[in-house]
Short mmCIF file of N, CA and C in Angstrom, two decimals:
data_model
loop_
_atom_site.label_atom_id
_atom_site.label_comp_id
_atom_site.label_asym_id
_atom_site.label_seq_id
_atom_site.Cartn_x
_atom_site.Cartn_y
_atom_site.Cartn_z
N UNK A 29 -7.94 -6.08 17.33
CA UNK A 29 -8.27 -6.87 16.14
C UNK A 29 -8.11 -8.36 16.53
N UNK A 30 -9.22 -9.13 16.32
CA UNK A 30 -9.17 -10.56 16.69
C UNK A 30 -8.33 -11.35 15.61
N UNK A 31 -8.03 -12.59 15.94
CA UNK A 31 -7.20 -13.45 15.12
C UNK A 31 -7.83 -13.70 13.75
N UNK A 32 -9.10 -13.92 13.73
CA UNK A 32 -9.86 -14.17 12.46
C UNK A 32 -9.67 -12.96 11.51
N UNK A 33 -9.85 -11.77 12.07
CA UNK A 33 -9.76 -10.55 11.23
C UNK A 33 -8.35 -10.31 10.81
N UNK A 34 -7.40 -10.63 11.72
CA UNK A 34 -5.97 -10.49 11.32
C UNK A 34 -5.71 -11.38 10.16
N UNK A 35 -6.11 -12.64 10.20
CA UNK A 35 -5.93 -13.67 9.13
C UNK A 35 -6.55 -13.10 7.79
N UNK A 36 -7.72 -12.52 7.91
CA UNK A 36 -8.39 -12.00 6.71
C UNK A 36 -7.58 -10.84 6.09
N UNK A 37 -7.24 -9.91 6.93
CA UNK A 37 -6.43 -8.75 6.54
C UNK A 37 -5.12 -9.17 5.92
N UNK A 38 -4.44 -10.09 6.59
CA UNK A 38 -3.12 -10.50 6.09
C UNK A 38 -3.26 -11.15 4.71
N UNK A 39 -4.26 -12.03 4.52
CA UNK A 39 -4.47 -12.72 3.26
C UNK A 39 -4.84 -11.69 2.14
N UNK A 40 -5.69 -10.76 2.43
CA UNK A 40 -6.06 -9.72 1.43
C UNK A 40 -4.83 -8.79 1.06
N UNK A 41 -4.13 -8.41 2.07
CA UNK A 41 -2.94 -7.61 1.88
C UNK A 41 -1.98 -8.33 0.99
N UNK A 42 -1.64 -9.55 1.31
CA UNK A 42 -0.70 -10.37 0.54
C UNK A 42 -1.12 -10.50 -0.91
N UNK A 43 -2.43 -10.68 -1.10
CA UNK A 43 -2.99 -10.83 -2.49
C UNK A 43 -2.97 -9.56 -3.24
N UNK A 44 -3.37 -8.49 -2.62
CA UNK A 44 -3.54 -7.20 -3.27
C UNK A 44 -2.25 -6.40 -3.51
N UNK A 45 -1.39 -6.47 -2.54
CA UNK A 45 -0.09 -5.76 -2.65
C UNK A 45 0.86 -6.71 -3.35
N UNK A 46 0.81 -6.65 -4.65
CA UNK A 46 1.51 -7.67 -5.46
C UNK A 46 2.88 -7.21 -5.96
N UNK A 47 3.37 -6.11 -5.42
CA UNK A 47 4.73 -5.71 -5.83
C UNK A 47 5.73 -6.09 -4.63
N UNK A 48 6.93 -6.35 -5.00
CA UNK A 48 7.94 -6.64 -4.02
C UNK A 48 8.47 -5.35 -3.38
N UNK A 49 8.99 -5.41 -2.19
CA UNK A 49 9.53 -4.13 -1.61
C UNK A 49 10.48 -3.41 -2.57
N UNK A 50 11.31 -4.12 -3.25
CA UNK A 50 12.26 -3.42 -4.21
C UNK A 50 11.43 -2.76 -5.25
N UNK A 51 10.39 -3.33 -5.81
CA UNK A 51 9.58 -2.69 -6.91
C UNK A 51 8.87 -1.44 -6.31
N UNK A 52 8.38 -1.52 -5.06
CA UNK A 52 7.70 -0.44 -4.49
C UNK A 52 8.77 0.73 -4.23
N UNK A 53 9.90 0.35 -3.72
CA UNK A 53 11.00 1.29 -3.51
C UNK A 53 11.32 1.99 -4.84
N UNK A 54 11.48 1.26 -5.87
CA UNK A 54 11.91 1.82 -7.20
C UNK A 54 10.82 2.84 -7.67
N UNK A 55 9.57 2.42 -7.52
CA UNK A 55 8.44 3.24 -7.92
C UNK A 55 8.43 4.52 -7.15
N UNK A 56 8.62 4.46 -5.88
CA UNK A 56 8.62 5.70 -5.05
C UNK A 56 9.70 6.64 -5.38
N UNK A 57 10.79 6.22 -6.05
CA UNK A 57 11.90 7.02 -6.41
C UNK A 57 11.66 7.72 -7.83
N UNK A 58 10.65 7.34 -8.54
CA UNK A 58 10.40 7.88 -9.88
C UNK A 58 9.77 9.25 -9.75
N UNK A 59 10.13 10.08 -10.74
CA UNK A 59 9.49 11.46 -10.82
C UNK A 59 8.01 11.34 -10.97
N UNK A 60 7.56 10.30 -11.77
CA UNK A 60 6.11 10.08 -12.02
C UNK A 60 5.40 9.90 -10.72
N UNK A 61 5.95 9.09 -9.79
CA UNK A 61 5.26 8.82 -8.50
C UNK A 61 5.22 10.09 -7.65
N UNK A 62 6.20 10.89 -7.77
CA UNK A 62 6.31 12.09 -6.90
C UNK A 62 5.33 13.19 -7.39
N UNK A 63 4.80 13.05 -8.56
CA UNK A 63 3.88 14.04 -9.12
C UNK A 63 2.41 13.83 -8.72
N UNK A 64 2.11 12.75 -8.10
CA UNK A 64 0.72 12.36 -7.81
C UNK A 64 0.61 12.23 -6.31
N UNK A 65 -0.66 12.33 -5.80
CA UNK A 65 -0.93 12.08 -4.48
C UNK A 65 -1.21 13.35 -3.62
N UNK A 66 -1.94 13.17 -2.57
CA UNK A 66 -2.26 14.25 -1.58
C UNK A 66 -1.11 14.58 -0.75
N UNK A 67 -0.73 15.81 -0.67
CA UNK A 67 0.35 16.32 0.22
C UNK A 67 -0.21 17.24 1.22
N UNK A 68 -0.05 16.89 2.43
CA UNK A 68 -0.50 17.70 3.59
C UNK A 68 0.12 19.09 3.45
N UNK A 69 -0.75 20.08 3.40
CA UNK A 69 -0.28 21.44 3.28
C UNK A 69 0.16 21.79 1.93
N UNK A 70 -0.04 20.89 0.93
CA UNK A 70 0.27 21.12 -0.46
C UNK A 70 1.73 20.91 -0.84
N UNK A 71 2.59 20.44 0.16
CA UNK A 71 3.96 20.21 -0.12
C UNK A 71 4.52 19.09 0.72
N UNK A 72 5.71 18.64 0.46
CA UNK A 72 6.28 17.57 1.22
C UNK A 72 5.99 16.19 0.59
N UNK A 73 6.15 15.13 1.42
CA UNK A 73 5.89 13.80 0.94
C UNK A 73 4.37 13.56 0.91
N UNK A 74 3.89 12.93 -0.13
CA UNK A 74 2.47 12.61 -0.25
C UNK A 74 2.09 11.46 0.77
N UNK A 75 0.81 11.41 1.03
CA UNK A 75 0.34 10.41 1.92
C UNK A 75 0.59 9.00 1.38
N UNK A 76 0.50 8.91 0.01
CA UNK A 76 0.79 7.56 -0.60
C UNK A 76 2.23 7.17 -0.44
N UNK A 77 3.21 8.12 -0.53
CA UNK A 77 4.58 7.82 -0.40
C UNK A 77 4.90 7.32 1.01
N UNK A 78 4.31 7.97 2.00
CA UNK A 78 4.50 7.58 3.38
C UNK A 78 3.96 6.18 3.55
N UNK A 79 2.76 5.92 3.01
CA UNK A 79 2.17 4.63 3.08
C UNK A 79 3.07 3.54 2.44
N UNK A 80 3.61 3.93 1.26
CA UNK A 80 4.46 3.02 0.47
C UNK A 80 5.67 2.62 1.31
N UNK A 81 6.24 3.57 2.02
CA UNK A 81 7.41 3.23 2.89
C UNK A 81 6.99 2.27 4.02
N UNK A 82 5.81 2.52 4.52
CA UNK A 82 5.31 1.58 5.59
C UNK A 82 5.03 0.16 5.05
N UNK A 83 4.52 0.14 3.86
CA UNK A 83 4.26 -1.18 3.20
C UNK A 83 5.58 -1.95 3.01
N UNK A 84 6.64 -1.19 2.58
CA UNK A 84 7.94 -1.85 2.43
C UNK A 84 8.40 -2.54 3.78
N UNK A 85 8.28 -1.74 4.85
CA UNK A 85 8.60 -2.26 6.15
C UNK A 85 7.79 -3.51 6.53
N UNK A 86 6.48 -3.40 6.33
CA UNK A 86 5.60 -4.51 6.69
C UNK A 86 5.89 -5.72 5.81
N UNK A 87 6.14 -5.59 4.51
CA UNK A 87 6.49 -6.73 3.70
C UNK A 87 7.75 -7.38 4.09
N UNK A 88 8.67 -6.69 4.81
CA UNK A 88 9.93 -7.15 5.21
C UNK A 88 9.87 -7.85 6.61
N UNK A 89 8.68 -7.82 7.18
CA UNK A 89 8.52 -8.38 8.54
C UNK A 89 8.05 -9.83 8.54
N UNK A 90 8.33 -10.55 9.58
CA UNK A 90 7.70 -11.85 9.73
C UNK A 90 6.29 -11.65 10.24
N UNK A 91 5.43 -12.55 9.74
CA UNK A 91 3.98 -12.44 10.18
C UNK A 91 3.85 -12.41 11.67
N UNK A 92 4.59 -13.16 12.36
CA UNK A 92 4.53 -13.20 13.82
C UNK A 92 4.96 -11.95 14.51
N UNK A 93 5.66 -11.09 13.76
CA UNK A 93 6.17 -9.84 14.44
C UNK A 93 5.30 -8.61 14.16
N UNK A 94 4.30 -8.83 13.34
CA UNK A 94 3.32 -7.74 12.99
C UNK A 94 2.57 -7.32 14.24
N UNK A 95 2.45 -6.05 14.46
CA UNK A 95 1.73 -5.47 15.53
C UNK A 95 0.34 -5.01 15.11
N UNK A 96 -0.51 -4.61 16.08
CA UNK A 96 -1.82 -4.15 15.76
C UNK A 96 -1.68 -2.97 14.80
N UNK A 97 -0.71 -2.07 15.08
CA UNK A 97 -0.58 -0.89 14.16
C UNK A 97 -0.30 -1.31 12.74
N UNK A 98 0.54 -2.31 12.55
CA UNK A 98 0.77 -2.84 11.20
C UNK A 98 -0.46 -3.38 10.55
N UNK A 99 -1.23 -4.17 11.31
CA UNK A 99 -2.43 -4.75 10.79
C UNK A 99 -3.43 -3.63 10.41
N UNK A 100 -3.48 -2.59 11.23
CA UNK A 100 -4.38 -1.51 10.94
C UNK A 100 -3.97 -0.82 9.63
N UNK A 101 -2.71 -0.65 9.47
CA UNK A 101 -2.23 -0.05 8.16
C UNK A 101 -2.49 -0.94 7.04
N UNK A 102 -2.34 -2.19 7.18
CA UNK A 102 -2.61 -3.22 6.12
C UNK A 102 -4.07 -3.18 5.72
N UNK A 103 -4.93 -3.02 6.76
CA UNK A 103 -6.34 -2.96 6.49
C UNK A 103 -6.72 -1.69 5.70
N UNK A 104 -6.09 -0.57 6.11
CA UNK A 104 -6.25 0.70 5.36
C UNK A 104 -5.80 0.57 3.89
N UNK A 105 -4.66 -0.06 3.71
CA UNK A 105 -4.15 -0.27 2.33
C UNK A 105 -5.12 -1.10 1.46
N UNK A 106 -5.60 -2.19 2.09
CA UNK A 106 -6.54 -3.04 1.42
C UNK A 106 -7.76 -2.31 1.00
N UNK A 107 -8.32 -1.50 1.87
CA UNK A 107 -9.50 -0.64 1.57
C UNK A 107 -9.23 0.30 0.44
N UNK A 108 -8.07 0.96 0.52
CA UNK A 108 -7.66 1.95 -0.55
C UNK A 108 -7.52 1.24 -1.91
N UNK A 109 -6.89 0.05 -1.92
CA UNK A 109 -6.74 -0.67 -3.22
C UNK A 109 -8.04 -1.08 -3.77
N UNK A 110 -8.96 -1.59 -2.92
CA UNK A 110 -10.28 -2.00 -3.34
C UNK A 110 -11.13 -0.88 -3.93
N UNK A 111 -11.02 0.24 -3.24
CA UNK A 111 -11.77 1.47 -3.72
C UNK A 111 -11.26 1.98 -5.08
N UNK A 112 -9.97 2.00 -5.22
CA UNK A 112 -9.35 2.42 -6.46
C UNK A 112 -9.53 1.45 -7.60
N UNK A 113 -9.60 0.19 -7.31
CA UNK A 113 -9.83 -0.80 -8.36
C UNK A 113 -11.24 -0.59 -8.90
N UNK A 114 -12.20 -0.21 -8.02
CA UNK A 114 -13.55 0.04 -8.52
C UNK A 114 -13.64 1.29 -9.35
N UNK A 115 -12.74 2.27 -9.11
CA UNK A 115 -12.72 3.56 -9.79
C UNK A 115 -11.80 3.52 -10.98
N UNK A 116 -11.28 2.41 -11.37
CA UNK A 116 -10.30 2.33 -12.43
C UNK A 116 -10.73 3.10 -13.70
N UNK A 117 -9.88 3.96 -14.21
CA UNK A 117 -10.26 4.67 -15.45
C UNK A 117 -10.30 3.77 -16.64
N UNK A 118 -10.93 4.20 -17.64
CA UNK A 118 -10.99 3.47 -18.92
C UNK A 118 -9.59 3.49 -19.55
N UNK A 119 -9.29 2.49 -20.38
CA UNK A 119 -8.06 2.44 -21.05
C UNK A 119 -7.00 1.67 -20.24
N UNK A 120 -5.79 1.82 -20.66
CA UNK A 120 -4.69 1.15 -20.02
C UNK A 120 -4.25 1.81 -18.73
N UNK A 121 -4.22 1.16 -17.66
CA UNK A 121 -3.89 1.70 -16.32
C UNK A 121 -2.44 2.32 -16.41
N UNK A 122 -1.57 1.77 -17.17
CA UNK A 122 -0.22 2.30 -17.28
C UNK A 122 -0.20 3.73 -17.80
N UNK A 123 -1.24 4.12 -18.52
CA UNK A 123 -1.30 5.44 -19.06
C UNK A 123 -1.95 6.49 -18.20
N UNK A 124 -2.18 6.17 -16.89
CA UNK A 124 -2.83 7.08 -16.02
C UNK A 124 -1.89 7.40 -14.78
N UNK A 125 -2.05 8.54 -14.13
CA UNK A 125 -1.30 8.84 -12.97
C UNK A 125 -1.58 7.93 -11.84
#
């Protein structure tokens, strides 16, 4: 990933992932969050939970310490958020899984 793309991904990630690591951690511990998401083989930790833990790690890192793997995950998260924002259900988002 070139420097221009890294800068773009970093800016979008910072803008779209608007929860603090503590807020994400708290959300991942709720029963509500554990009831949703795709689970490989139908059980275990959901893909979203695993991603959430990675996001917490990334948000705790210095920009200069981010690797290509972290940038790739950030890009994946940005794409996921953008897709889901377009698919937003009607009504209050707080009332949806």
